C-alpha atoms as a printed R data frame, in Angstrom:
    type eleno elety resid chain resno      x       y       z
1   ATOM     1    CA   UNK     A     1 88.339  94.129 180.261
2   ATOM     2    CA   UNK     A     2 86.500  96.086 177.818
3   ATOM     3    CA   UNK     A     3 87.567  99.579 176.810
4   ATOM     4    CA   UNK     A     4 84.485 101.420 175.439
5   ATOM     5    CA   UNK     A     5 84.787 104.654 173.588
6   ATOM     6    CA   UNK     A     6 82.193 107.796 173.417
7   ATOM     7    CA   UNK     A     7 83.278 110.155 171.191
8   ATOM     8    CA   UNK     A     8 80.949 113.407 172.058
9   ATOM     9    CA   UNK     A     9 80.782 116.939 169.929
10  ATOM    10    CA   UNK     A    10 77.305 118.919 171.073
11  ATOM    11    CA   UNK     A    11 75.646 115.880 171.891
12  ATOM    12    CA   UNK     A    12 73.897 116.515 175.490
13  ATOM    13    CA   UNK     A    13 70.266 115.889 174.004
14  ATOM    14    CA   UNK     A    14 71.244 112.525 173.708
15  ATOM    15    CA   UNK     A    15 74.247 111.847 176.354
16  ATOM    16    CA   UNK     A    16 72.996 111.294 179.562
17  ATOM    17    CA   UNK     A    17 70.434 108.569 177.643
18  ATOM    18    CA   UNK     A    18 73.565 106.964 176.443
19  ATOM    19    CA   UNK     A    19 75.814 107.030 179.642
20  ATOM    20    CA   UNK     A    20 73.197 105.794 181.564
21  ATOM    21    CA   UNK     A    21 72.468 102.266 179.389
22  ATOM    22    CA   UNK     A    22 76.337 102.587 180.121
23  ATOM    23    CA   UNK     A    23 76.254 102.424 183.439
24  ATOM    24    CA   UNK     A    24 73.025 100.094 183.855
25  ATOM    25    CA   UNK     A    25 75.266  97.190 182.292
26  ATOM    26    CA   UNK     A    26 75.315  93.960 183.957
27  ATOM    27    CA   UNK     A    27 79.270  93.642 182.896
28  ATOM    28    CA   UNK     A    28 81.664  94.554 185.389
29  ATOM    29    CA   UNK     A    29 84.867  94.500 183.195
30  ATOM    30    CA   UNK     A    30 83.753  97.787 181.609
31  ATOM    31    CA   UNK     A    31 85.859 101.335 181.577
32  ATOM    32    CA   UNK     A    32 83.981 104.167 179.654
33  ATOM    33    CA   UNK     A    33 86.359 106.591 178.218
34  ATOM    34    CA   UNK     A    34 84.992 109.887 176.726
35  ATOM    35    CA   UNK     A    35 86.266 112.233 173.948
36  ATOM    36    CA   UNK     A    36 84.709 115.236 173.501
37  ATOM    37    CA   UNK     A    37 85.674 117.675 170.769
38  ATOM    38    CA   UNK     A    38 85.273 121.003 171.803
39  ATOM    39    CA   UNK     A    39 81.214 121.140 172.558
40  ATOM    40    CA   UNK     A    40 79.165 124.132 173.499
41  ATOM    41    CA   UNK     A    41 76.391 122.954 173.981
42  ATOM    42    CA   UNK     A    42 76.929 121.830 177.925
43  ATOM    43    CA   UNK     A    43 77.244 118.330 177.159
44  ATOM    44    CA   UNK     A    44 80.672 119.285 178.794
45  ATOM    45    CA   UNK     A    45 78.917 119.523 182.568
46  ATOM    46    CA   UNK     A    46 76.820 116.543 181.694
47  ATOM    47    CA   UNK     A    47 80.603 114.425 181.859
48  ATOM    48    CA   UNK     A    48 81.586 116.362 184.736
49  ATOM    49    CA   UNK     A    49 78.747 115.274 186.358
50  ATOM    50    CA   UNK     A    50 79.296 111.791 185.950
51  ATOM    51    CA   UNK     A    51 83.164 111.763 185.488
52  ATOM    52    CA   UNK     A    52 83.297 109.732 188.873
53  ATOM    53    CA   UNK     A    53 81.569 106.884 186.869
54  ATOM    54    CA   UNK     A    54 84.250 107.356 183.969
55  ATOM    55    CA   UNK     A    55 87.620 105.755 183.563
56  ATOM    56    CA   UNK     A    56 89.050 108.860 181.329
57  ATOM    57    CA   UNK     A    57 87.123 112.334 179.434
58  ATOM    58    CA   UNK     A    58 89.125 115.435 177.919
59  ATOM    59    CA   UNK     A    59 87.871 118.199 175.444
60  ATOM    60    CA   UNK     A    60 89.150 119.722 173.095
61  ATOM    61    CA   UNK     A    61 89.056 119.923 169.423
62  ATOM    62    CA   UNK     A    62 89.579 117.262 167.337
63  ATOM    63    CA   UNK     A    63 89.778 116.192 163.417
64  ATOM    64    CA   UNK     A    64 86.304 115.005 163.450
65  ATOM    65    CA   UNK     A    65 85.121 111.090 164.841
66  ATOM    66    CA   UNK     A    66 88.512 108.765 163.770
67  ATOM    67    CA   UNK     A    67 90.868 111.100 165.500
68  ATOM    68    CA   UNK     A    68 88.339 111.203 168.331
69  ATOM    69    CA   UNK     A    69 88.443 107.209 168.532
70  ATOM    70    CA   UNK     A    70 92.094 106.845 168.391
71  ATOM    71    CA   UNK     A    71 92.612 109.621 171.068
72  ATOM    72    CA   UNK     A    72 90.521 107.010 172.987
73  ATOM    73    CA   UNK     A    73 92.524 104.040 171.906
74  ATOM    74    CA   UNK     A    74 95.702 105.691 173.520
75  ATOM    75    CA   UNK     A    75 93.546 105.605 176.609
76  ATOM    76    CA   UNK     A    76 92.153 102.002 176.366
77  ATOM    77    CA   UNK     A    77 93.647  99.959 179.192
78  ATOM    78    CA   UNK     A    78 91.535  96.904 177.908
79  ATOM    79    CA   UNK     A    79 92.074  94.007 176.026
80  ATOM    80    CA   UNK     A    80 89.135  94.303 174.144
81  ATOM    81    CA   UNK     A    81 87.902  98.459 172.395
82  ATOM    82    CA   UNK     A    82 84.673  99.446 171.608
83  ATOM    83    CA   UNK     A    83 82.983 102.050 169.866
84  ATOM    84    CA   UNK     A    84 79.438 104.106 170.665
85  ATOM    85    CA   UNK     A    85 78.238 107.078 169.267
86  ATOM    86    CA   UNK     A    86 76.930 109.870 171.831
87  ATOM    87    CA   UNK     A    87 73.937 109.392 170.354
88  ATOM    88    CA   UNK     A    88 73.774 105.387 170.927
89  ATOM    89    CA   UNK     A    89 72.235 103.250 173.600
90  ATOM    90    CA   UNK     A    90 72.698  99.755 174.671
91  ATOM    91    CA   UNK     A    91 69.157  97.862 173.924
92  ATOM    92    CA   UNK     A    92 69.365  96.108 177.687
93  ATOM    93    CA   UNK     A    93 71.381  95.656 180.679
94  ATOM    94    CA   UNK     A    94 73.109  92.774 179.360
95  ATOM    95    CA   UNK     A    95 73.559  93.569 176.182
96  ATOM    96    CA   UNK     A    96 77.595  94.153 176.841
97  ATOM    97    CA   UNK     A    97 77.818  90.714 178.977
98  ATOM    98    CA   UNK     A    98 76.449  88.504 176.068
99  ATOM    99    CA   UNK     A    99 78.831  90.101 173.416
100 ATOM   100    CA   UNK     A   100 81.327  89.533 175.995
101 ATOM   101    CA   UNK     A   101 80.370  85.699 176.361
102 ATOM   102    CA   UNK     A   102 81.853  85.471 172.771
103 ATOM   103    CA   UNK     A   103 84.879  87.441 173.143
104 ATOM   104    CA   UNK     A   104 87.035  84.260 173.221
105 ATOM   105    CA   UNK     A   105 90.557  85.335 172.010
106 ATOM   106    CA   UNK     A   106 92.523  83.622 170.204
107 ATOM   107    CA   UNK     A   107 89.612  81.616 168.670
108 ATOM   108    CA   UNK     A   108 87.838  85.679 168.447
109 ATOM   109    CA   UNK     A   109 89.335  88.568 167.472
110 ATOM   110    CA   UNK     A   110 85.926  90.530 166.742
111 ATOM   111    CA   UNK     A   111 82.380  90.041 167.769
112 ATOM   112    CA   UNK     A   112 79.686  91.230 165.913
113 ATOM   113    CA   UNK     A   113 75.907  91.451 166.410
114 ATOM   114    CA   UNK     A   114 72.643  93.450 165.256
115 ATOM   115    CA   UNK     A   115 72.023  97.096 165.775
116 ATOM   116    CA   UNK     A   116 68.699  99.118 165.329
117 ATOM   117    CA   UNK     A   117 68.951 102.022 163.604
118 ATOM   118    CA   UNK     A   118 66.333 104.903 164.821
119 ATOM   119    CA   UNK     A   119 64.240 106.598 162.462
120 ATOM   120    CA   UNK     A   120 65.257 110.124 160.754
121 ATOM   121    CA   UNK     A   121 64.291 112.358 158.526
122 ATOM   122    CA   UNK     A   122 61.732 110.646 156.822
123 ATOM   123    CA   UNK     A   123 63.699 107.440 156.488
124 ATOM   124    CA   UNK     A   124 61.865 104.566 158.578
125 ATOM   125    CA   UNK     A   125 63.878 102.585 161.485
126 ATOM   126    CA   UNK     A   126 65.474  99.529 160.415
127 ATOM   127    CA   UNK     A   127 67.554  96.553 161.982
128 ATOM   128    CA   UNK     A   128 70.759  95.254 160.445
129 ATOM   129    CA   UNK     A   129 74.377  94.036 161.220
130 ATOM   130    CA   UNK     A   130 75.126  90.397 159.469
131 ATOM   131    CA   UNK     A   131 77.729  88.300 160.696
132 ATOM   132    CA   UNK     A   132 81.187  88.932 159.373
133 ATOM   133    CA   UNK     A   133 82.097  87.595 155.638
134 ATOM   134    CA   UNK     A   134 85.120  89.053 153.989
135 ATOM   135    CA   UNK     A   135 82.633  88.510 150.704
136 ATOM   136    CA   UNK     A   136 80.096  90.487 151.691
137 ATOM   137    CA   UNK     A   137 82.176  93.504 152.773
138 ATOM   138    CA   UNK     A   138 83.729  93.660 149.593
139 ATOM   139    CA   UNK     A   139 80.482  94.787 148.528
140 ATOM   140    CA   UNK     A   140 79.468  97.165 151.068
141 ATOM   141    CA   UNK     A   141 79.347  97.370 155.948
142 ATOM   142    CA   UNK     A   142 77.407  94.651 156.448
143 ATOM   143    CA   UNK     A   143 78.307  94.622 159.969
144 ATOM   144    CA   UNK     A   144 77.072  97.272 162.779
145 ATOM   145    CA   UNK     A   145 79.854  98.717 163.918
146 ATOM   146    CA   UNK     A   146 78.774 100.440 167.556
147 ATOM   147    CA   UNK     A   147 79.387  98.606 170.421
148 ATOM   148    CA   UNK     A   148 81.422  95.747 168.696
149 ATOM   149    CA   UNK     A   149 84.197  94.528 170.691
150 ATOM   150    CA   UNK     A   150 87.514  94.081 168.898
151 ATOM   151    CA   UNK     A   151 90.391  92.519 170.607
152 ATOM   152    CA   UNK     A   152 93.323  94.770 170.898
153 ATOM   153    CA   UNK     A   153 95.714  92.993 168.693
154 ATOM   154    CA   UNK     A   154 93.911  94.235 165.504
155 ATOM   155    CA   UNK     A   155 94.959  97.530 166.427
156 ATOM   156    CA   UNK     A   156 98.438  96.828 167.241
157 ATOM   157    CA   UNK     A   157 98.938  95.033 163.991
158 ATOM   158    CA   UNK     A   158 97.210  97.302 161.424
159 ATOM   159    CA   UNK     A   159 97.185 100.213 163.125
160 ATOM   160    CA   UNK     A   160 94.642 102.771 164.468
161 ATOM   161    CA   UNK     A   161 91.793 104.671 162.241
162 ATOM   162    CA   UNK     A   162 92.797 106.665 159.025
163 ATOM   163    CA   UNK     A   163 91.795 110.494 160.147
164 ATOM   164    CA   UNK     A   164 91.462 111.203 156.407
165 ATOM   165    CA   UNK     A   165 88.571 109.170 156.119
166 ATOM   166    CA   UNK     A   166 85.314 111.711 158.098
167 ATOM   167    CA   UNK     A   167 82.901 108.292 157.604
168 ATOM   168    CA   UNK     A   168 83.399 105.477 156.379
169 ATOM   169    CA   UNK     A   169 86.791 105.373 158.182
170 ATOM   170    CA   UNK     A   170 85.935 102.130 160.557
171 ATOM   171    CA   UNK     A   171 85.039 100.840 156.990
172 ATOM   172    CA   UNK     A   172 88.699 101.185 156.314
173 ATOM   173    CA   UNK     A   173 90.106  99.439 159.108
174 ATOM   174    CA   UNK     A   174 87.988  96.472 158.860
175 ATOM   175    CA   UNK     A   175 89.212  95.509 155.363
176 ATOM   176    CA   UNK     A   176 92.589  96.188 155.777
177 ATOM   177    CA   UNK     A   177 92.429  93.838 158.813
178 ATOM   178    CA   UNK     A   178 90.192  91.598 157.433
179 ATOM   179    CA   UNK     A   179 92.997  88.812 156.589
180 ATOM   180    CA   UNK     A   180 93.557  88.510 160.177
181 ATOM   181    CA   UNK     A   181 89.870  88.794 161.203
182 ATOM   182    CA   UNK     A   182 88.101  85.640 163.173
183 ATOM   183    CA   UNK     A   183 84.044  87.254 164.099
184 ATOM   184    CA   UNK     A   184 81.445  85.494 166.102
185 ATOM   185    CA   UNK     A   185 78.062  87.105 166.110
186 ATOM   186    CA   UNK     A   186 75.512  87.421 168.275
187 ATOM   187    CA   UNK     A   187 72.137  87.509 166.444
188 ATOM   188    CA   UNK     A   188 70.418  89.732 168.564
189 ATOM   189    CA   UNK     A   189 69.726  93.449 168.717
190 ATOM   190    CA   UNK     A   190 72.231  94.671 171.627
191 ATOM   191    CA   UNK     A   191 71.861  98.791 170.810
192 ATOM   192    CA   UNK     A   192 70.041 101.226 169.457
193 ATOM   193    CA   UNK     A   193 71.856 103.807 166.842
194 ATOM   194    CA   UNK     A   194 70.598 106.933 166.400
195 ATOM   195    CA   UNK     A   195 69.553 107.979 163.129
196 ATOM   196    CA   UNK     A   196 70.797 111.261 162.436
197 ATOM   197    CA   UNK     A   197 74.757 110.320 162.370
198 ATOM   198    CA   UNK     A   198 76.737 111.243 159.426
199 ATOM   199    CA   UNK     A   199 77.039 107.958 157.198
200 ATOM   200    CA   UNK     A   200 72.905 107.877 157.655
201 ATOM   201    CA   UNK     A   201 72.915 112.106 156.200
202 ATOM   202    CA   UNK     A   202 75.932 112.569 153.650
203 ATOM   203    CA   UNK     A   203 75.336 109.655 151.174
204 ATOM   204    CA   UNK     A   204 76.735 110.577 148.446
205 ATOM   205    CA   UNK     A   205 80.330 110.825 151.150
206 ATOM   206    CA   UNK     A   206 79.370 107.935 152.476
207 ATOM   207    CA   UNK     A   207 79.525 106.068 148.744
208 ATOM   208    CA   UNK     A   208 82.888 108.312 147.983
209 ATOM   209    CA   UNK     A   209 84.592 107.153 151.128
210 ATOM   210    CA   UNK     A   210 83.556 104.142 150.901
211 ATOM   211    CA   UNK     A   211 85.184 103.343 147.402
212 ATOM   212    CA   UNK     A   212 88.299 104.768 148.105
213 ATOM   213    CA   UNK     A   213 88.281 102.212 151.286
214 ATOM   214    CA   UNK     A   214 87.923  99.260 149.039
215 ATOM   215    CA   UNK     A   215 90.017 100.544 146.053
216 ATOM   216    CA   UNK     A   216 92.988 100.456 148.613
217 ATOM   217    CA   UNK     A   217 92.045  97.717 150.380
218 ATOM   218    CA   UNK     A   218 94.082  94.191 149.798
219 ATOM   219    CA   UNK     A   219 91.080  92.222 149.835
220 ATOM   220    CA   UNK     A   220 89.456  94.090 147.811
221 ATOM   221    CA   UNK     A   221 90.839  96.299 145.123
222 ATOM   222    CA   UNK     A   222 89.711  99.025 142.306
223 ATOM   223    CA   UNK     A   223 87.150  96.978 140.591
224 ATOM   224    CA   UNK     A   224 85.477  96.124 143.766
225 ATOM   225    CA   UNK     A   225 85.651  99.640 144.372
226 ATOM   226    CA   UNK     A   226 84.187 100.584 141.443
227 ATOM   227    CA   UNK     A   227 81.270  97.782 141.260
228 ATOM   228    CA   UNK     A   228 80.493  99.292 144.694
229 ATOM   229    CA   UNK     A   229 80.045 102.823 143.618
230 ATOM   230    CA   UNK     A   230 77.931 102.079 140.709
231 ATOM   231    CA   UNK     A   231 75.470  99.785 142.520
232 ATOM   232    CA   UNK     A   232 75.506 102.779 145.533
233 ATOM   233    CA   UNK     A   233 74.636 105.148 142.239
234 ATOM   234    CA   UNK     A   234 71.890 102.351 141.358
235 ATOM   235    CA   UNK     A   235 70.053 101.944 144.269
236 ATOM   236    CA   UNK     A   236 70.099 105.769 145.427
237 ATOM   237    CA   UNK     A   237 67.969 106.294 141.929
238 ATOM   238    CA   UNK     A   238 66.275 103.371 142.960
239 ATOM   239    CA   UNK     A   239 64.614 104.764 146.140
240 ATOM   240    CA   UNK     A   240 64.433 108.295 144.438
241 ATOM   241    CA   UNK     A   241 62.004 107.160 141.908
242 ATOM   242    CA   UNK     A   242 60.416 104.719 144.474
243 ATOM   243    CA   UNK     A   243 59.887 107.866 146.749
244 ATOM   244    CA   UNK     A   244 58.161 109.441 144.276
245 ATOM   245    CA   UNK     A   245 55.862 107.325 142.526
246 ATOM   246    CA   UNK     A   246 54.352 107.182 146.237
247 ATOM   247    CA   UNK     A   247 54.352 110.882 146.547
């Protein structure tokens, strides 16, 4: 079974759009578990509505997304946990069943695959999520995070998500479980992420965050952290001036 977790804080614009590509899914193994933090906004009567459809929902506040998530991990009955923003929906109706069709544990402890990212704020839409290399995410996420299925075992070995961390904390988890980490990837676009979330609007948290993660990290370590923050610094003044010379 898969365990998927919507954490939801004044989200009902885009809700119901995500439930719904929830509920469409071709995958029967599914439970949807809902965390909402305290909205106001009536998302709150949006889950009531469709609480008969959920496996678990409670409100009330929280300390931002990565306490939200692991208040949904002490819910997961599934072997395999997944993660969606409220403001996330699955591409198609199988989308879930293909990532599934890799989730072969022991051989898989993580499956991967490719996410597009909605435009926002000026910035332009944009597909990405590479498969898994221990490499590359020494130098920065270079996998998409939503909807990726990791087995259960991960989190009983290393752990749930560091609350300190307000964005780049599934960042954290990944490299301090990345010794153990076997990914296959599915190179296909299986949801859409919307683009206002907080790692696309706080960069210069996002770049923080994200150096601490690898300056603590075994596999990494403070010069990878460092190398990371200065080519973060590099190509932020990179777009700046690009952005401008077309103004």
């Amino acid at each position: 079974m898969l365990s998927l977790v919507i954490p939801v804080f004044n989200a009902r614009s885009t809700l119901q759009a995500c439930l719904d590509s929830c509920f469409a899914q071709t995958y029967q193994a599914m439970e949807i578990i809902v965390i909402d933090g305290g909205s106001t906004d009536g998302s709150i009567t949006l889950i009531e509505a469709c609480q008969a459809r959920l496996a678990f929902w409670a409100t009330a506040p929280d300390g931002g997304i990565y306490d939200a998530w692991n208040k949904g991990l002490r819910q997961a009955s599934g072997e395999w946990i997944a993660f969606m923003g409220a403001d996330d929906a699955w591409s198609a109706p199988t989308s879930v069943e293909k990532l599934m069709s890799l989730a072969r544990f022991p051989a898989v402890n993580l499956v991967t695959a490719r996410l597009q990212k909605l435009a926002h704020a000026g910035v332009g839409a944009e597909n990405f999520g590479e498969p898994w290399s221990t490499r590359g995410m020494r130098s920065r996420m270079i996998v998409a995070h939503a909807g990726m299925p990791h087995h259960r075992s991960l989190f009983d070995k290393f752990g749930p998500f560091d609350t300190d961390f307000k964005i780049a904390g599934d960042y954290d988890f990944l490299l301090r479980a990345a010794t153990e980490i076997r990914a296959a990837h599915l190179n296909e676009t299986v949801a859409q992420m919307g683009g206002g979330g907080v790692s696309s609007t706080q960069l210069a948290r996002v770049r923080d965050e994200s150096a601490r993660a690898l300056r603590t990290a075994p596999v990494a370590g403070p010069l990878w952290a460092l190398s990371f923050w200065l080519r973060f610094n590099l190509r932020h003044w990179q777009r700046l001036r690009s952005s401008h010379a077309g103004s």
